[in-house]
Amino acid sequence: MNHVSLLGICCNWSPYACYNAAGMARLKMPPNFRLVRVMCIGRINQALILRAFEYGADGVILLECKDEDCRYGPGPEVGHQNVQRVRRLLRLLGIGQKRLVERSFATHEKEEFVRALWEFSELIQTMGPNPAKPRQELEVS
Amino acid sequence: MKENGQELDRIIREHSLYQCLECGKCSASCPRQLAGKEYSPRLLAHKLIAEREDEAFIESSVWECLTCGLCGERCPSGVNFSRLIMDMRVLLAGTKGLKGYRSHDGALHSWMRIMTSPDLQQERLGWVHAGIRVATYGPVAFFTGCAPYFDIFFAGINVDTLSIARDSVRLLNFLGITPVLLSNERCCGHDLLWTGDRENFETLCRLNYEEFKDAGIKEVVVSCPECFYILSEFMPEIIPTFDIKVTLLIELLEQEFRKGGMAFRPFKHKVTYQDPCRLGRVCGRYDPPRNLLSMIPEMKFREMENSGRSAICCGNNAFINCDSYSKRIQVQRLREARATDADMLITACPKCMIHLTCTMRDPLRRDSLAMEIKDLVSVLADQIEWTGK
Ligand code: SF4
Ligand code: SF4
């Protein structure tokens, strides 16, 4: 099995509720998977997604609320736009568009949530490690 | 700064800072200071020489400079702040970490660092269309630079930097040259170097050199002033065996056009020209753009109040520290451009185009600043025709 690093960026509201509920129900999550919780996917910009790849992620999944459920307004739409742009950049870089995934959930969808993580993990497993990883020391800041 | 004492001495000596008279001409001409920013090159010079213990001051000042080189034109002692700052940033980045507020949260620096990956297989040539002739192997390459990336990243402000690459290739085709476009060309690394990341910068240089060699390249034609500066001055320094001729596109064009056999269709515009700092003050190319523009019939050219050696920076460099003071510089620059009565601003650097376009879109000032902006090579490519003479 390929060793791949997976990063999930998870909105605090519906998707995190799914994550919590999945944990309570002891549903099994994929290995090598790290989750970063943010207050809203609208907080995530193109730079932060790119930086995950710069720092060695093999795949990134944005876990969002449904468009109409956003607690702040346009969060998921901002997410869609950023994903679309970053995918085009990833394609130019040869990292490939598929390594960036976007999924949305309603609060009660814990099974869907876990299934999405497994699907994402299998997708990146089959793709293997991201070939375009900087080999050098990362910035110190 | 104690731990860096020797290195600091070397930097100071190399840039003749000990000759500083504290005359203050640098501060008096610095656009960043004139825009109101608490930053003074004169005081920085003083602190570096006499008050190194004021680390906080030195560290913050080093990241403030635009490296536009305007002060260097005026300094009676020949202090080159732009290069001094570059060396200081490399030094501080190595010991204290990269600083400087990165515009767009550092997205551009991220893709530049990702490009240091040796196994990169880019898909950067999707913009090549049937109307232009390009090759994958041959003696002459055209260096595209970051244009395909900017094109996506800055799509939101409607700036079309990719047309500069397309039009450059069109002009080369016009001259009978079918340039190689490298599918794995890397960023030239200018912005990494000027933000202190020398290590990754050097990796990019070496990877680009390998790409040139693999494609049989003997000469690289460059249109972006920053890429030209890096390829012609830094690559030979980093790669001792560097044996590739680096040609500035507009110089090649001027030289070829002077031979005759072509003409320009009339261009009924009043235009003015923004000297990019890397092209003008840094590489000394003030004349080629003006000479080329003067070949176009019916076009009226007016200089801005500050032009040539005194030209004012487009407000940002290396994508760090874009703030309200940058905006002030840009607003002033666009006001100067508008004051010439021109209907088009011509520039020769994709970054000038990006930064100035961004300011033109300021919703509160839009009407007072907006004007058409076009790169020099695009104007030339659109107007040129064979006369067959
Ligand atoms: S212009 Fe030159 S000599 Fe005068 S204060 Fe500045 S660095 Fe010193
Ligand atoms: S290079 Fe430009 S920004 Fe930096 S000190 Fe000189 S005039 Fe000011």
Coordinates of C-alpha atoms and ligand atoms in Angstrom, one line a residue:
Chain A
M1 CA 0.0 0.0 0.0
N2 CA 1.3 3.5 -0.9
H3 CA 2.0 5.8 2.0
V4 CA 0.0 8.9 1.3
S5 CA -0.7 12.0 3.4
L6 CA -4.2 13.1 3.4
L7 CA -5.5 16.4 4.6
G8 CA -9.1 17.3 5.3
I9 CA -10.2 20.9 5.8
C10 CA -13.4 20.8 7.7
C11 CA -16.0 23.4 8.3
N12 CA -17.0 23.7 12.0
W13 CA -20.7 23.4 11.4
S14 CA -22.4 20.6 9.4
P15 CA -19.4 18.6 8.4
Y16 CA -17.8 18.8 11.8
A17 CA -21.1 17.6 13.4
C18 CA -20.9 14.7 11.0
Y19 CA -17.3 14.0 12.1
N20 CA -18.3 14.1 15.7
A21 CA -21.3 11.9 15.3
A22 CA -19.1 9.4 13.3
G23 CA -16.6 9.4 16.1
M24 CA -19.4 8.8 18.7
A25 CA -20.7 5.9 16.6
R26 CA -17.1 4.6 16.3
L27 CA -17.2 4.5 12.5
K28 CA -13.8 3.7 11.1
M29 CA -11.9 6.5 9.4
P30 CA -9.1 6.1 6.9
P31 CA -5.5 6.1 8.2
N32 CA -2.9 8.9 7.4
F33 CA -5.7 11.3 7.5
R34 CA -5.5 14.7 9.3
L35 CA -8.3 17.1 9.8
V36 CA -8.0 20.8 10.3
R37 CA -11.2 22.5 11.6
V38 CA -12.0 26.0 10.4
M39 CA -15.0 28.1 11.2
C40 CA -16.1 28.2 7.6
I41 CA -14.8 26.9 4.3
G42 CA -15.0 30.6 3.1
R43 CA -12.0 31.2 5.3
I44 CA -9.8 29.0 3.1
N45 CA -8.2 30.8 0.3
Q46 CA -6.2 29.5 -2.7
A47 CA -2.9 30.0 -1.0
L48 CA -3.8 27.7 2.0
I49 CA -4.9 24.9 -0.3
L50 CA -1.7 25.3 -2.4
R51 CA 0.4 25.4 0.8
A52 CA -0.9 22.0 1.8
F53 CA 0.5 20.6 -1.4
E54 CA 3.7 22.6 -0.9
Y55 CA 4.1 21.0 2.5
G56 CA 3.7 17.5 1.2
A57 CA 0.0 16.6 1.1
D58 CA -0.9 14.0 -1.5
G59 CA -4.5 14.9 -1.5
V60 CA -6.7 17.6 0.1
I61 CA -10.4 17.4 0.7
L62 CA -12.6 20.4 1.6
L63 CA -15.5 19.3 3.8
E64 CA -18.2 21.9 3.5
C65 CA -21.8 22.6 4.4
K66 CA -24.5 22.6 1.7
D67 CA -24.7 25.9 0.0
E68 CA -28.0 26.8 1.6
D69 CA -26.8 25.8 5.1
C70 CA -23.9 28.2 5.4
R71 CA -24.0 30.0 8.8
Y72 CA -22.3 33.0 7.4
G73 CA -23.6 33.3 3.8
P74 CA -21.4 32.6 0.9
G75 CA -18.9 30.2 2.5
P76 CA -19.4 27.1 0.2
E77 CA -19.6 29.3 -2.9
V78 CA -16.2 30.8 -2.0
G79 CA -15.0 27.3 -1.6
H80 CA -16.3 26.2 -5.1
Q81 CA -14.6 29.2 -6.7
N82 CA -11.3 28.6 -4.9
V83 CA -11.4 24.9 -5.7
Q84 CA -12.0 25.6 -9.3
R85 CA -9.0 28.0 -9.6
V86 CA -6.6 25.9 -7.5
R87 CA -7.6 22.8 -9.6
R88 CA -6.5 24.7 -12.7
L89 CA -3.2 25.6 -11.0
L90 CA -2.7 22.0 -9.8
R91 CA -3.2 20.9 -13.4
L92 CA -0.5 23.3 -14.7
L93 CA 1.8 22.1 -12.0
G94 CA 1.3 18.5 -13.0
I95 CA -0.1 17.6 -9.6
G96 CA -3.4 16.9 -11.2
Q97 CA -6.9 18.3 -10.5
K98 CA -8.1 15.1 -8.9
R99 CA -6.0 15.5 -5.8
L100 CA -8.2 18.3 -4.6
V101 CA -11.7 17.1 -3.7
E102 CA -14.7 19.1 -2.5
R103 CA -17.7 17.5 -0.7
S104 CA -20.7 19.0 1.1
F105 CA -22.8 17.5 3.9
A106 CA -25.9 18.2 5.9
T107 CA -25.6 17.8 9.7
H108 CA -27.1 14.3 10.0
E109 CA -25.0 12.7 7.2
K110 CA -22.3 11.0 9.3
E111 CA -22.3 7.8 7.1
E112 CA -22.0 9.9 3.9
F113 CA -19.2 11.8 5.6
V114 CA -17.2 8.7 6.5
R115 CA -17.9 7.2 3.1
A116 CA -16.6 10.3 1.4
L117 CA -13.4 10.2 3.4
W118 CA -12.8 6.5 2.4
E119 CA -13.5 7.3 -1.2
F120 CA -11.1 10.1 -1.1
S121 CA -8.5 8.0 0.6
E122 CA -8.8 5.2 -2.0
L123 CA -8.7 7.7 -4.8
I124 CA -5.4 9.1 -3.6
Q125 CA -4.1 5.6 -2.7
T126 CA -4.6 4.6 -6.3
M127 CA -3.0 7.8 -7.6
G128 CA 0.0 7.3 -5.3
P129 CA 2.2 10.0 -3.8
N130 CA 2.1 13.4 -5.4
P131 CA 5.1 13.6 -7.8
A132 CA 5.6 17.3 -7.5
K133 CA 6.9 17.6 -3.9
P134 CA 9.6 20.1 -3.1
R135 CA 12.5 18.1 -1.8
Q136 CA 14.2 20.9 0.2
E137 CA 13.8 22.3 3.6
L138 CA 10.6 24.2 3.8
E139 CA 10.5 27.8 4.8
V140 CA 11.3 28.5 8.4
S141 CA 8.6 31.1 9.2
Chain B
M1 CA 22.7 40.9 14.8
K2 CA 25.7 39.8 16.6
E3 CA 25.6 36.2 15.3
N4 CA 25.6 37.6 11.8
G5 CA 28.4 40.2 12.4
Q6 CA 30.8 39.0 9.8
E7 CA 28.3 38.4 7.1
L8 CA 26.8 41.8 7.8
D9 CA 30.3 43.4 7.5
R10 CA 30.7 41.7 4.1
I11 CA 27.3 42.9 2.9
I12 CA 28.0 46.5 4.0
R13 CA 31.4 46.5 2.4
E14 CA 30.2 45.0 -0.8
H15 CA 27.5 47.6 -1.2
S16 CA 29.7 50.6 -0.2
L17 CA 27.5 51.4 2.7
Y18 CA 30.5 52.8 4.6
Q19 CA 30.7 55.5 2.0
C20 CA 27.2 56.7 3.0
L21 CA 27.2 60.5 3.7
E22 CA 23.8 60.4 5.5
C23 CA 22.8 63.0 2.9
G24 CA 19.2 61.6 2.9
K25 CA 18.8 61.7 -0.9
C26 CA 17.6 58.0 -0.8
S27 CA 14.9 58.7 1.7
A28 CA 13.9 61.9 -0.1
S29 CA 13.3 59.9 -3.3
C30 CA 12.0 56.7 -1.9
P31 CA 8.4 56.2 -3.1
R32 CA 7.6 54.1 -0.1
Q33 CA 8.6 56.8 2.3
L34 CA 7.0 59.5 0.3
A35 CA 3.7 57.5 0.4
G36 CA 3.9 58.0 4.2
K37 CA 5.3 54.6 5.3
E38 CA 7.4 54.6 8.4
Y39 CA 10.5 53.5 6.5
S40 CA 13.7 55.3 5.8
P41 CA 16.6 53.9 3.8
R42 CA 18.9 56.5 5.2
L43 CA 18.1 55.5 8.7
L44 CA 18.5 51.8 7.8
A45 CA 22.0 52.6 6.4
H46 CA 22.8 54.4 9.7
K47 CA 21.5 51.5 11.9
L48 CA 23.4 48.9 9.9
I49 CA 26.6 50.8 10.3
A50 CA 26.4 52.2 13.8
E51 CA 23.5 50.7 15.7
R52 CA 23.2 47.1 14.9
E53 CA 21.8 46.3 18.3
D54 CA 18.5 47.9 17.1
E55 CA 17.5 44.5 15.6
A56 CA 13.8 45.2 15.5
F57 CA 14.3 48.3 13.4
I58 CA 16.7 46.6 11.0
E59 CA 14.5 43.5 10.6
S60 CA 11.4 45.4 9.9
S61 CA 13.0 47.9 7.5
V62 CA 14.7 45.2 5.4
W63 CA 11.3 43.8 4.4
E64 CA 9.8 47.2 3.6
C65 CA 11.9 48.2 0.6
L66 CA 10.4 47.9 -2.9
T67 CA 13.9 47.3 -4.3
C68 CA 12.8 49.7 -7.1
G69 CA 16.3 51.2 -7.3
L70 CA 15.2 54.8 -7.5
C71 CA 17.4 55.8 -4.5
G72 CA 20.4 54.2 -6.3
E73 CA 20.0 56.8 -9.1
R74 CA 20.4 59.6 -6.6
C75 CA 22.8 58.3 -4.1
P76 CA 26.2 60.2 -4.4
S77 CA 28.0 57.2 -2.9
G78 CA 26.6 54.6 -5.3
V79 CA 24.8 52.6 -2.6
N80 CA 22.7 50.0 -4.4
F81 CA 19.8 49.5 -2.0
S82 CA 18.0 47.0 -4.1
R83 CA 20.9 44.5 -4.0
L84 CA 21.8 45.4 -0.4
I85 CA 18.2 44.5 0.6
M86 CA 18.3 41.3 -1.3
D87 CA 21.5 40.2 0.5
M88 CA 20.0 41.3 3.9
R89 CA 16.8 39.3 3.2
V90 CA 18.8 36.2 2.4
L91 CA 20.8 36.6 5.5
L92 CA 17.8 37.3 7.8
A93 CA 15.7 34.5 6.1
G94 CA 18.5 32.1 6.9
T95 CA 18.7 33.0 10.6
K96 CA 15.3 34.4 11.6
G97 CA 12.9 33.0 9.0
L98 CA 11.2 34.5 6.0
K99 CA 9.3 37.6 6.9
G100 CA 7.5 40.2 4.9
Y101 CA 3.8 40.1 4.6
R102 CA 3.1 37.9 1.5
S103 CA 0.4 39.1 -0.8
H104 CA -2.3 36.7 -1.7
D105 CA -1.2 34.8 1.4
G106 CA 1.9 33.5 -0.3
A107 CA 0.1 31.5 -3.0
L108 CA 2.6 32.6 -5.7
H109 CA 5.6 31.8 -3.5
S110 CA 4.0 28.4 -2.9
W111 CA 3.8 27.4 -6.6
M112 CA 7.3 28.7 -7.1
R113 CA 8.6 26.4 -4.3
I114 CA 6.5 23.5 -5.6
M115 CA 8.4 24.0 -8.9
T116 CA 11.6 23.0 -7.2
S117 CA 10.4 19.5 -7.3
P118 CA 12.7 17.6 -9.8
D119 CA 10.0 15.3 -10.9
L120 CA 7.5 18.0 -11.9
Q121 CA 5.6 17.2 -15.1
Q122 CA 3.8 20.4 -15.8
E123 CA 0.9 21.0 -18.2
R124 CA 1.8 24.6 -18.8
L125 CA 1.4 24.8 -22.6
G126 CA -2.3 24.5 -22.9
W127 CA -2.4 28.1 -24.3
V128 CA -0.5 27.3 -27.4
H129 CA -2.9 27.5 -30.4
A130 CA -2.7 26.6 -34.1
G131 CA -2.0 30.2 -35.0
I132 CA 1.6 30.1 -33.7
R133 CA 4.5 27.9 -34.5
V134 CA 6.5 26.4 -31.7
A135 CA 9.0 23.5 -31.3
T136 CA 10.1 21.1 -28.6
Y137 CA 13.7 20.9 -29.5
G138 CA 16.0 23.4 -31.2
P139 CA 18.5 26.2 -30.8
V140 CA 16.2 29.0 -29.7
A141 CA 13.8 29.0 -26.8
F142 CA 11.2 31.5 -25.7
F143 CA 11.0 31.8 -21.9
T144 CA 7.3 32.0 -21.0
G145 CA 7.7 32.8 -17.3
C146 CA 4.8 32.6 -14.9
A147 CA 2.2 33.9 -17.4
P148 CA 0.1 30.6 -17.6
Y149 CA -0.1 30.7 -13.8
F150 CA -0.9 34.4 -13.5
D151 CA -3.6 33.9 -16.1
I152 CA -5.5 31.6 -13.8
F153 CA -4.6 33.3 -10.5
F154 CA -5.5 36.8 -11.6
A155 CA -8.5 35.9 -13.7
G156 CA -10.6 37.8 -11.2
I157 CA -9.1 41.1 -12.1
N158 CA -9.3 40.5 -15.9
V159 CA -5.6 40.9 -16.6
D160 CA -4.4 38.9 -19.5
T161 CA -0.7 38.3 -19.1
L162 CA -0.8 35.2 -21.3
S163 CA -1.3 37.4 -24.3
I164 CA 2.2 38.7 -23.7
A165 CA 3.6 35.2 -24.2
R166 CA 1.4 34.6 -27.3
D167 CA 2.3 37.9 -28.9
S168 CA 6.0 37.3 -28.2
V169 CA 5.8 34.0 -30.0
R170 CA 3.8 35.7 -32.9
L171 CA 6.6 38.3 -33.2
L172 CA 9.3 35.6 -33.2
N173 CA 7.4 33.7 -35.9
F174 CA 7.2 36.9 -37.8
L175 CA 11.0 37.0 -37.8
G176 CA 11.1 33.5 -39.0
I177 CA 12.0 32.0 -35.7
T178 CA 10.1 28.9 -34.4
P179 CA 11.0 29.0 -30.7
V180 CA 11.1 26.0 -28.4
L181 CA 8.6 26.2 -25.5
L182 CA 9.7 24.1 -22.6
S183 CA 6.9 22.1 -21.1
N184 CA 8.8 21.9 -17.8
E185 CA 10.2 25.4 -17.6
R186 CA 10.3 26.6 -14.0
C187 CA 9.6 30.0 -12.6
C188 CA 12.9 32.1 -12.9
G189 CA 12.8 32.4 -9.1
H190 CA 13.1 36.2 -9.0
D191 CA 10.5 36.5 -6.3
L192 CA 12.0 33.7 -4.1
L193 CA 15.4 35.4 -4.3
W194 CA 13.9 38.8 -3.4
T195 CA 12.1 37.3 -0.5
G196 CA 15.3 35.8 0.8
D197 CA 14.8 32.2 -0.3
R198 CA 18.1 31.8 -2.0
E199 CA 18.2 28.0 -1.7
N200 CA 15.0 27.3 -3.6
F201 CA 15.9 30.1 -6.0
E202 CA 19.2 28.3 -6.9
T203 CA 17.4 25.0 -7.4
L204 CA 15.0 26.7 -9.9
C205 CA 18.0 28.1 -11.8
R206 CA 19.7 24.7 -12.0
L207 CA 16.5 22.9 -13.0
N208 CA 15.9 25.5 -15.8
Y209 CA 19.4 25.1 -17.0
E210 CA 18.9 21.3 -17.3
E211 CA 15.7 21.9 -19.2
F212 CA 17.6 24.2 -21.6
K213 CA 20.3 21.6 -22.2
D214 CA 17.9 18.8 -22.7
A215 CA 16.1 20.7 -25.4
G216 CA 19.3 21.6 -27.2
I217 CA 18.9 25.3 -26.5
K218 CA 21.7 27.7 -27.3
E219 CA 19.8 31.0 -26.9
V220 CA 16.8 31.9 -24.8
V221 CA 14.6 34.9 -25.8
V222 CA 12.9 36.6 -22.8
S223 CA 10.2 39.2 -22.7
C224 CA 9.7 39.6 -18.9
P225 CA 12.3 42.0 -17.4
E226 CA 12.5 40.0 -14.2
C227 CA 13.2 36.7 -16.0
F228 CA 15.7 38.5 -18.2
Y229 CA 17.5 39.9 -15.2
I230 CA 17.7 36.5 -13.5
L231 CA 18.7 34.5 -16.6
S232 CA 21.3 37.0 -17.8
E233 CA 22.9 38.0 -14.4
F234 CA 22.2 35.3 -11.8
M235 CA 22.2 32.1 -13.7
P236 CA 25.8 32.5 -15.0
E237 CA 26.8 33.2 -11.4
I238 CA 25.1 30.1 -10.0
I239 CA 26.0 27.8 -12.9
P240 CA 29.7 28.2 -13.7
T241 CA 29.3 26.3 -17.0
F242 CA 26.4 28.5 -18.2
D243 CA 26.8 28.8 -21.9
I244 CA 23.4 30.0 -23.1
K245 CA 22.9 33.3 -24.8
V246 CA 20.1 35.3 -23.1
T247 CA 18.4 37.8 -25.4
L248 CA 15.9 40.4 -24.5
L249 CA 13.0 40.2 -26.9
I250 CA 12.5 43.9 -27.5
E251 CA 16.2 44.3 -28.2
L252 CA 16.1 41.6 -30.8
L253 CA 13.0 43.2 -32.3
E254 CA 14.5 46.6 -32.5
Q255 CA 17.6 45.2 -34.2
E256 CA 15.6 43.2 -36.7
F257 CA 13.1 45.9 -37.5
R258 CA 15.9 48.3 -38.3
K259 CA 16.8 46.1 -41.2
G260 CA 13.6 47.0 -42.9
G261 CA 11.2 44.9 -44.9
M262 CA 8.4 45.5 -42.4
A263 CA 6.1 48.3 -41.4
F264 CA 3.6 49.1 -38.7
R265 CA 0.0 49.9 -39.4
P266 CA -1.0 53.2 -38.0
F267 CA -2.1 53.1 -34.3
K268 CA -4.4 56.0 -33.6
H269 CA -3.7 56.2 -29.8
K270 CA -2.2 58.6 -27.4
V271 CA 0.1 56.5 -25.3
T272 CA 2.4 56.7 -22.3
Y273 CA 4.9 54.2 -21.0
Q274 CA 5.6 52.7 -17.6
D275 CA 9.3 51.8 -17.2
P276 CA 9.5 48.5 -15.2
C277 CA 12.2 48.9 -12.6
R278 CA 13.9 45.6 -13.6
L279 CA 14.0 46.7 -17.3
G280 CA 15.0 50.4 -16.8
R281 CA 17.0 51.1 -13.7
V282 CA 18.2 47.6 -13.2
C283 CA 19.1 46.5 -16.7
G284 CA 19.5 50.0 -18.2
R285 CA 17.0 49.4 -21.1
Y286 CA 15.3 52.8 -21.3
D287 CA 15.7 53.3 -25.1
P288 CA 14.6 50.1 -26.8
P289 CA 10.9 50.4 -25.8
R290 CA 10.8 54.1 -26.8
N291 CA 12.6 53.4 -30.1
L292 CA 10.1 50.7 -30.9
L293 CA 7.2 52.9 -30.1
S294 CA 8.6 55.7 -32.3
M295 CA 8.4 53.3 -35.3
I296 CA 4.6 53.2 -35.1
P297 CA 2.9 55.8 -37.3
E298 CA 0.2 58.1 -36.1
M299 CA 0.7 57.1 -32.5
K300 CA 1.3 60.0 -30.0
F301 CA 3.7 59.3 -27.2
R302 CA 3.9 61.4 -24.1
E303 CA 6.2 60.8 -21.1
M304 CA 4.9 60.9 -17.6
E305 CA 6.1 63.5 -15.2
N306 CA 8.5 60.9 -13.7
S307 CA 9.9 58.7 -16.4
G308 CA 13.1 56.9 -17.4
R309 CA 15.6 57.0 -14.6
S310 CA 13.0 58.7 -12.3
A311 CA 10.1 56.4 -13.2
I312 CA 8.0 55.4 -10.2
C313 CA 7.6 51.8 -9.3
C314 CA 4.2 50.0 -10.0
G315 CA 4.0 49.7 -6.2
N316 CA 4.9 46.2 -5.4
N317 CA 7.8 43.8 -5.8
A318 CA 8.1 40.1 -5.3
F319 CA 4.5 39.9 -4.1
I320 CA 5.3 41.0 -0.6
N321 CA 4.1 43.9 1.5
C322 CA 1.2 45.1 -0.7
D323 CA -0.6 47.6 1.6
S324 CA -2.3 51.0 1.6
Y325 CA 1.1 52.6 0.9
S326 CA 1.5 50.5 -2.2
K327 CA -1.9 51.6 -3.3
R328 CA -0.9 55.2 -2.8
I329 CA 2.1 54.8 -5.0
Q330 CA 0.0 53.2 -7.6
V331 CA -2.7 55.8 -7.5
Q332 CA 0.0 58.5 -7.9
R333 CA 1.5 56.6 -10.8
L334 CA -1.9 56.2 -12.6
R335 CA -2.6 59.9 -12.0
E336 CA 0.6 60.7 -13.7
A337 CA -0.4 58.5 -16.6
R338 CA -3.8 60.1 -16.9
A339 CA -2.3 63.6 -16.7
T340 CA -0.4 62.9 -20.0
D341 CA -3.8 62.8 -21.7
A342 CA -3.0 59.4 -23.0
D343 CA -5.8 56.8 -23.6
M344 CA -3.5 53.9 -23.2
L345 CA -0.8 52.9 -20.7
I346 CA 1.9 50.7 -22.2
T347 CA 4.1 48.6 -20.0
A348 CA 6.7 45.9 -20.6
C349 CA 6.4 43.8 -17.5
P350 CA 3.5 41.5 -16.6
K351 CA 3.7 42.5 -13.0
C352 CA 3.4 46.2 -13.7
M353 CA 0.3 45.2 -15.6
I354 CA -1.1 43.2 -12.7
H355 CA -0.5 45.7 -10.0
L356 CA -1.6 48.8 -12.0
T357 CA -4.7 47.0 -13.2
C358 CA -5.6 46.0 -9.7
T359 CA -5.5 49.7 -8.6
M360 CA -7.5 50.8 -11.6
R361 CA -10.3 48.6 -10.3
D362 CA -10.6 50.4 -7.0
P363 CA -14.3 50.8 -6.8
L364 CA -14.0 54.2 -5.1
R365 CA -11.7 55.7 -7.7
R366 CA -12.4 53.6 -10.8
D367 CA -13.4 56.4 -13.1
S368 CA -10.6 58.6 -12.2
L369 CA -7.8 56.0 -12.7
A370 CA -9.0 53.6 -15.3
M371 CA -7.3 53.5 -18.7
E372 CA -6.5 50.8 -21.2
I373 CA -3.3 49.0 -20.4
K374 CA -1.3 46.9 -22.9
D375 CA 2.1 45.3 -23.1
L376 CA 4.5 46.7 -25.6
V377 CA 4.9 43.4 -27.4
S378 CA 1.1 43.1 -27.8
V379 CA 1.0 46.6 -29.4
L380 CA 3.8 45.6 -31.8
A381 CA 2.4 42.2 -32.6
D382 CA -1.0 43.7 -33.5
Q383 CA 0.4 46.5 -35.7
I384 CA 3.2 44.8 -37.6
E385 CA 3.0 43.8 -41.3
W386 CA 5.4 42.7 -44.0
T387 CA 6.1 45.2 -46.8
G388 CA 8.3 42.7 -48.6
K389 CA 10.9 45.4 -49.4
Ligands
SF4_1 S1 21.6 58.6 -0.7 FE1 23.4 57.3 -0.3 S2 24.8 58.5 0.8 FE2 22.9 59.6 0.9 S3 22.0 58.8 2.9 FE3 21.2 57.5 1.2 S4 22.7 55.8 1.2 FE4 23.6 57.4 2.3
SF4_2 S1 15.0 50.7 -3.6 FE1 13.1 52.0 -3.8 S2 11.8 51.4 -2.1 FE2 13.9 50.7 -1.6 S3 14.8 52.3 -0.4 FE3 15.3 52.7 -2.6 S4 13.7 54.1 -3.4 FE4 13.0 53.2 -1.4

